[in-house]
Coordinates of C-alpha atoms in Angstrom, one line a residue:
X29 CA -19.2 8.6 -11.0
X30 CA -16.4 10.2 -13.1
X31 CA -13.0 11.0 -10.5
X32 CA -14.0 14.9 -11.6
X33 CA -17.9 14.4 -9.9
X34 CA -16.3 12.9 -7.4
X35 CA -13.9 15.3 -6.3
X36 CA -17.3 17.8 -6.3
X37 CA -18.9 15.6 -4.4
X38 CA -15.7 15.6 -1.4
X39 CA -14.9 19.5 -2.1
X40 CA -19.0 20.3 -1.1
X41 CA -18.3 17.9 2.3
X42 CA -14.7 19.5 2.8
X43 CA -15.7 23.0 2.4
X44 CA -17.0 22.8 5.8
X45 CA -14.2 21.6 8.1
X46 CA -12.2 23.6 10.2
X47 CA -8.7 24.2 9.3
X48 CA -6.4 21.5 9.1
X49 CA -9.0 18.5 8.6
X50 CA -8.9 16.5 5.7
X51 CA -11.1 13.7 3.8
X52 CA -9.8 11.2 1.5
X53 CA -12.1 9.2 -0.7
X54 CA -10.6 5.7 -1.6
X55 CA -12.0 4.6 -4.8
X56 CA -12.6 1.3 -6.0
X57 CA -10.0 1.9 -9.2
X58 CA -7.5 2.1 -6.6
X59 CA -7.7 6.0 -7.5
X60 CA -7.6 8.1 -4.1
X61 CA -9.0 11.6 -4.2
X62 CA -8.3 14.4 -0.9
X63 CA -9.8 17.6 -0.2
X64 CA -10.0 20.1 2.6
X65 CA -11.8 23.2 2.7
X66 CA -9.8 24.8 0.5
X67 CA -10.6 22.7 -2.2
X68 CA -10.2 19.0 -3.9
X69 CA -7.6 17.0 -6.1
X70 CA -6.5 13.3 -7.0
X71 CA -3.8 12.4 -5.3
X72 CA -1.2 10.5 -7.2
X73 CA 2.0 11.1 -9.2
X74 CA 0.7 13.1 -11.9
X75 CA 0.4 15.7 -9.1
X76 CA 3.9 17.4 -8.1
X77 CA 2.2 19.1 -5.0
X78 CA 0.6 15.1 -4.0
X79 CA 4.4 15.2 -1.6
X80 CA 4.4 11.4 -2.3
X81 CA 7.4 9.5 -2.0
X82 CA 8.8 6.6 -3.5
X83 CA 8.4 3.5 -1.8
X84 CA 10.8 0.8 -2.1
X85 CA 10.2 0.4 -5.9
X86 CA 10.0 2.6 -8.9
X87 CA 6.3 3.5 -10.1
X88 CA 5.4 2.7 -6.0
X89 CA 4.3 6.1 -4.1
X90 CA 3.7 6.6 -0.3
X91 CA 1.7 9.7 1.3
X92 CA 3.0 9.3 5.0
X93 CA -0.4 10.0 7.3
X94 CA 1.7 9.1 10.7
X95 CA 5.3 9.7 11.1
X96 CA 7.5 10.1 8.2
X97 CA 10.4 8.8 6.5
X98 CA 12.7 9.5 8.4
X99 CA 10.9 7.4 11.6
X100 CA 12.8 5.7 13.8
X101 CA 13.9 4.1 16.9
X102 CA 16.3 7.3 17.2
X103 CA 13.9 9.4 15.8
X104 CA 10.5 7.4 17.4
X105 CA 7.1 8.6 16.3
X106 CA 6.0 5.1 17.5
X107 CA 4.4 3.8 14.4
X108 CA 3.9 4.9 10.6
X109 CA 0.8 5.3 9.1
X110 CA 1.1 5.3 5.3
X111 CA -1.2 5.2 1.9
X112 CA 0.7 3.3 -0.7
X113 CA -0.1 3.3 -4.4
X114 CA 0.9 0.7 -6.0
X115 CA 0.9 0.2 -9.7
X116 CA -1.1 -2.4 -12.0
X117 CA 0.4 -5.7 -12.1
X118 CA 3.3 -5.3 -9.8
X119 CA 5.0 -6.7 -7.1
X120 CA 7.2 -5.0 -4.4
X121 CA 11.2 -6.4 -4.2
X122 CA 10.9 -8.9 -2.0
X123 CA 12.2 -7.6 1.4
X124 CA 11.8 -8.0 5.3
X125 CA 10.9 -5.1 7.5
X126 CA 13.1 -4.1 11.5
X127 CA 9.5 -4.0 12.9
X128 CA 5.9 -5.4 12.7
X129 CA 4.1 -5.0 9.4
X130 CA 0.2 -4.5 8.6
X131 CA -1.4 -3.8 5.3
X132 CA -5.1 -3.5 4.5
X133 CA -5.6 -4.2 0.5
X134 CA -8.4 -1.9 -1.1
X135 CA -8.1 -4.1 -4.1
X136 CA -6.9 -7.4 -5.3
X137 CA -3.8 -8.1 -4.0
X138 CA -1.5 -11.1 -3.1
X139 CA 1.2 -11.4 -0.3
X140 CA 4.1 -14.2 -0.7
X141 CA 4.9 -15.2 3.5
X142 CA 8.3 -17.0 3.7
X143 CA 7.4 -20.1 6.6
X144 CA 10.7 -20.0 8.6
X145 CA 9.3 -23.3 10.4
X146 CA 8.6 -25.0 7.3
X147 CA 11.3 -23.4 4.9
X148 CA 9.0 -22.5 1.9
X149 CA 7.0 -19.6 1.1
X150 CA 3.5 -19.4 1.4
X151 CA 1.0 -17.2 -1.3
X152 CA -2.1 -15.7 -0.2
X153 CA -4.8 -14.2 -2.3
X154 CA -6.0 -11.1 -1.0
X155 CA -9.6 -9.9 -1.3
X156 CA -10.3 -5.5 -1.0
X157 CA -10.6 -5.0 2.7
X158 CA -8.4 -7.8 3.8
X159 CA -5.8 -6.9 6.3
X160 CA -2.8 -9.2 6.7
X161 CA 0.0 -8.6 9.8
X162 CA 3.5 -9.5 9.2
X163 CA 6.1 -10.2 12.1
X164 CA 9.0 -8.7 12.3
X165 CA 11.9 -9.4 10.4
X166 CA 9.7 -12.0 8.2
X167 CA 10.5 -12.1 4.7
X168 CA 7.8 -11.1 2.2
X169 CA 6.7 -8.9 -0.8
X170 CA 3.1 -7.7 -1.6
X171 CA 1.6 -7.6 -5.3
X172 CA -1.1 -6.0 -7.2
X173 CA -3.4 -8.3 -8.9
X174 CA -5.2 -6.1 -10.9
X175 CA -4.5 -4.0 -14.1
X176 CA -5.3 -0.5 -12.4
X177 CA -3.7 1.3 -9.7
X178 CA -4.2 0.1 -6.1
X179 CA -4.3 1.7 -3.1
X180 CA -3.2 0.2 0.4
X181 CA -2.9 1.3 4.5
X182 CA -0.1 0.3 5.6
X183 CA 1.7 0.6 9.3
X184 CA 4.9 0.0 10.5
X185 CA 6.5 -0.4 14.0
X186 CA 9.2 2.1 14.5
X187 CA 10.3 2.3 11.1
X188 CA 10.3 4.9 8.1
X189 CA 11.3 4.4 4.6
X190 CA 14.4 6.1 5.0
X191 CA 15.7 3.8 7.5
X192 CA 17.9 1.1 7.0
X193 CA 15.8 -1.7 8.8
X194 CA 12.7 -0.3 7.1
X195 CA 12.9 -2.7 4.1
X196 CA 15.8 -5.1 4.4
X197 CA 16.3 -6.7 0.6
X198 CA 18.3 -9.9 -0.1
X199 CA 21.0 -8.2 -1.4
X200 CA 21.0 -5.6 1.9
X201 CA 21.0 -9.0 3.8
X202 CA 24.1 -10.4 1.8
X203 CA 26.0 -6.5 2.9
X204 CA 24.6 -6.9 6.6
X205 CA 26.2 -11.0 6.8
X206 CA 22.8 -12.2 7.3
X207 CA 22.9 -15.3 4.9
X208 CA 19.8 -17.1 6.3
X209 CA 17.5 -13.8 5.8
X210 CA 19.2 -13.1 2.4
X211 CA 18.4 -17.0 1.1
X212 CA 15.0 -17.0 2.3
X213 CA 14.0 -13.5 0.6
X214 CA 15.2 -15.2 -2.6
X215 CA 13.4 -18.0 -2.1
X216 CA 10.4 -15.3 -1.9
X217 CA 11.9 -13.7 -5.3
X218 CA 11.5 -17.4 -7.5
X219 CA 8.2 -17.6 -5.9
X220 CA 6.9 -14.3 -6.9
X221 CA 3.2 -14.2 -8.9
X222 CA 1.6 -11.0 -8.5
X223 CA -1.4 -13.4 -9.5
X224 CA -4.5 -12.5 -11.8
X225 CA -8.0 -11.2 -11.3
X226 CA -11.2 -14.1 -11.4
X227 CA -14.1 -13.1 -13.4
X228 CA -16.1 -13.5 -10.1
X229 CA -13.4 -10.6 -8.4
X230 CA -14.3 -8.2 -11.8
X231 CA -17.8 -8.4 -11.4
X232 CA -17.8 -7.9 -7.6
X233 CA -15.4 -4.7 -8.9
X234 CA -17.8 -3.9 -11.2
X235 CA -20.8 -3.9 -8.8
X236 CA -18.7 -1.8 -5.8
X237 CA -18.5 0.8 -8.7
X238 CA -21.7 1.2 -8.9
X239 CA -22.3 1.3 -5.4
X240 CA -19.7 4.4 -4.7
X241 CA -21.1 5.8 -7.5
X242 CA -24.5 5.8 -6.1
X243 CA -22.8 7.1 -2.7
X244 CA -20.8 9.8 -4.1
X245 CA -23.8 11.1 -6.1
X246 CA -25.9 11.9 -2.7

């Protein structure tokens, strides 16, 4: 189904919830499309009135469902909830976050882990509707795979993107005195792939179209 049939399909389900509800319908393109009852859009860039915000990186977005960017232990909303867009083959700067990390890919992804224990850094391939958790303070960066847009869930103890802590890069860690955290995000940097797509991922891609299509079209 075409994102404009879609977004008929989630207006004629919005239309009847009570003020203040919302649905979102994450596609399989990584496109995400929102309604309530007073009607539906896609939300993404393109759209001024989407209130998304850049996260980390240029041509990154985050639409803040729990707390906001300005979270924090000051300012505590106890978590953040967030969608992230993240563009086609790209990779966030490598960075480290104050508080716990979790991420749920809707699309091929790929996380680089720096291994404290073992000193190197660690790559792992992630399928749609893998969730990864990240410790605090462990050095990391998440990529897209694919060449379209994808959309991820990610939560954060204490932390919003505003704050300092929120996303601690190497070169933050160099102003901060923290050598060891600065050398191992590098070491994440020189490791960076964003990784490719397998022609066994495309038609699996291919095939979840056709199933929201079919779902969407009820």
């Amino acid at each position: 189904m075409t994102v404009r049939g879609g977004l008929r399909a989630l207006e004629r389900l919005a239309s009847r919830l009570p003020d203040g509800a919302e649905l979102y319908r994450l596609r399989p393109d990584g496109r995400v499309l929102r309604a309530d009852r007073t009607g539906a859009r896609e939300l993404g860039p393109q759209d001024p009135e989407s209130g998304l915000l850049r996260f980390i990186d240029d041509r990154q977005w985050a639409h803040y469902f729990i707390g906001d960017a300005a979270t924090s232990p000051e300012r505590p909303s106890n978590a953040t909830y967030k969608l992230g867009l993240v563009a086609p083959h790209s990779a966030f700067t490598p960075h480290a976050h104050g508080g716990e990390h979790l991420v749920l890919a809707l699309g091929p992804a790929s996380c680089g882990l720096y291994d404290t224990r073992r000193r190197q850094v660690v790559e792992v391939r992630l399928a749609p509707g893998t969730l990864i958790r990240i410790p605090e303070l462990m050095p990391h960066s998440f990529g897209n795979r694919s060449g379209e847009r994808l959309a991820i869930l990610a939560a954060n103890t204490g932390y919003g993107i505003d704050h300092e802590d929120y996303a601690i890069t190497a070169e933050a860690a160099d102003r901060r005195g923290e050598a060891e955290l600065a050398a191992a995000l590098r070491e994440v940097t020189a490791a960076q792939r964003p990784g490719t797509v397998t022609l066994r991922e495309r038609l699996a891609l291919r095939l979840r179209r056709a199933a929201a299509a079919l779902e969407e079209g009820r």
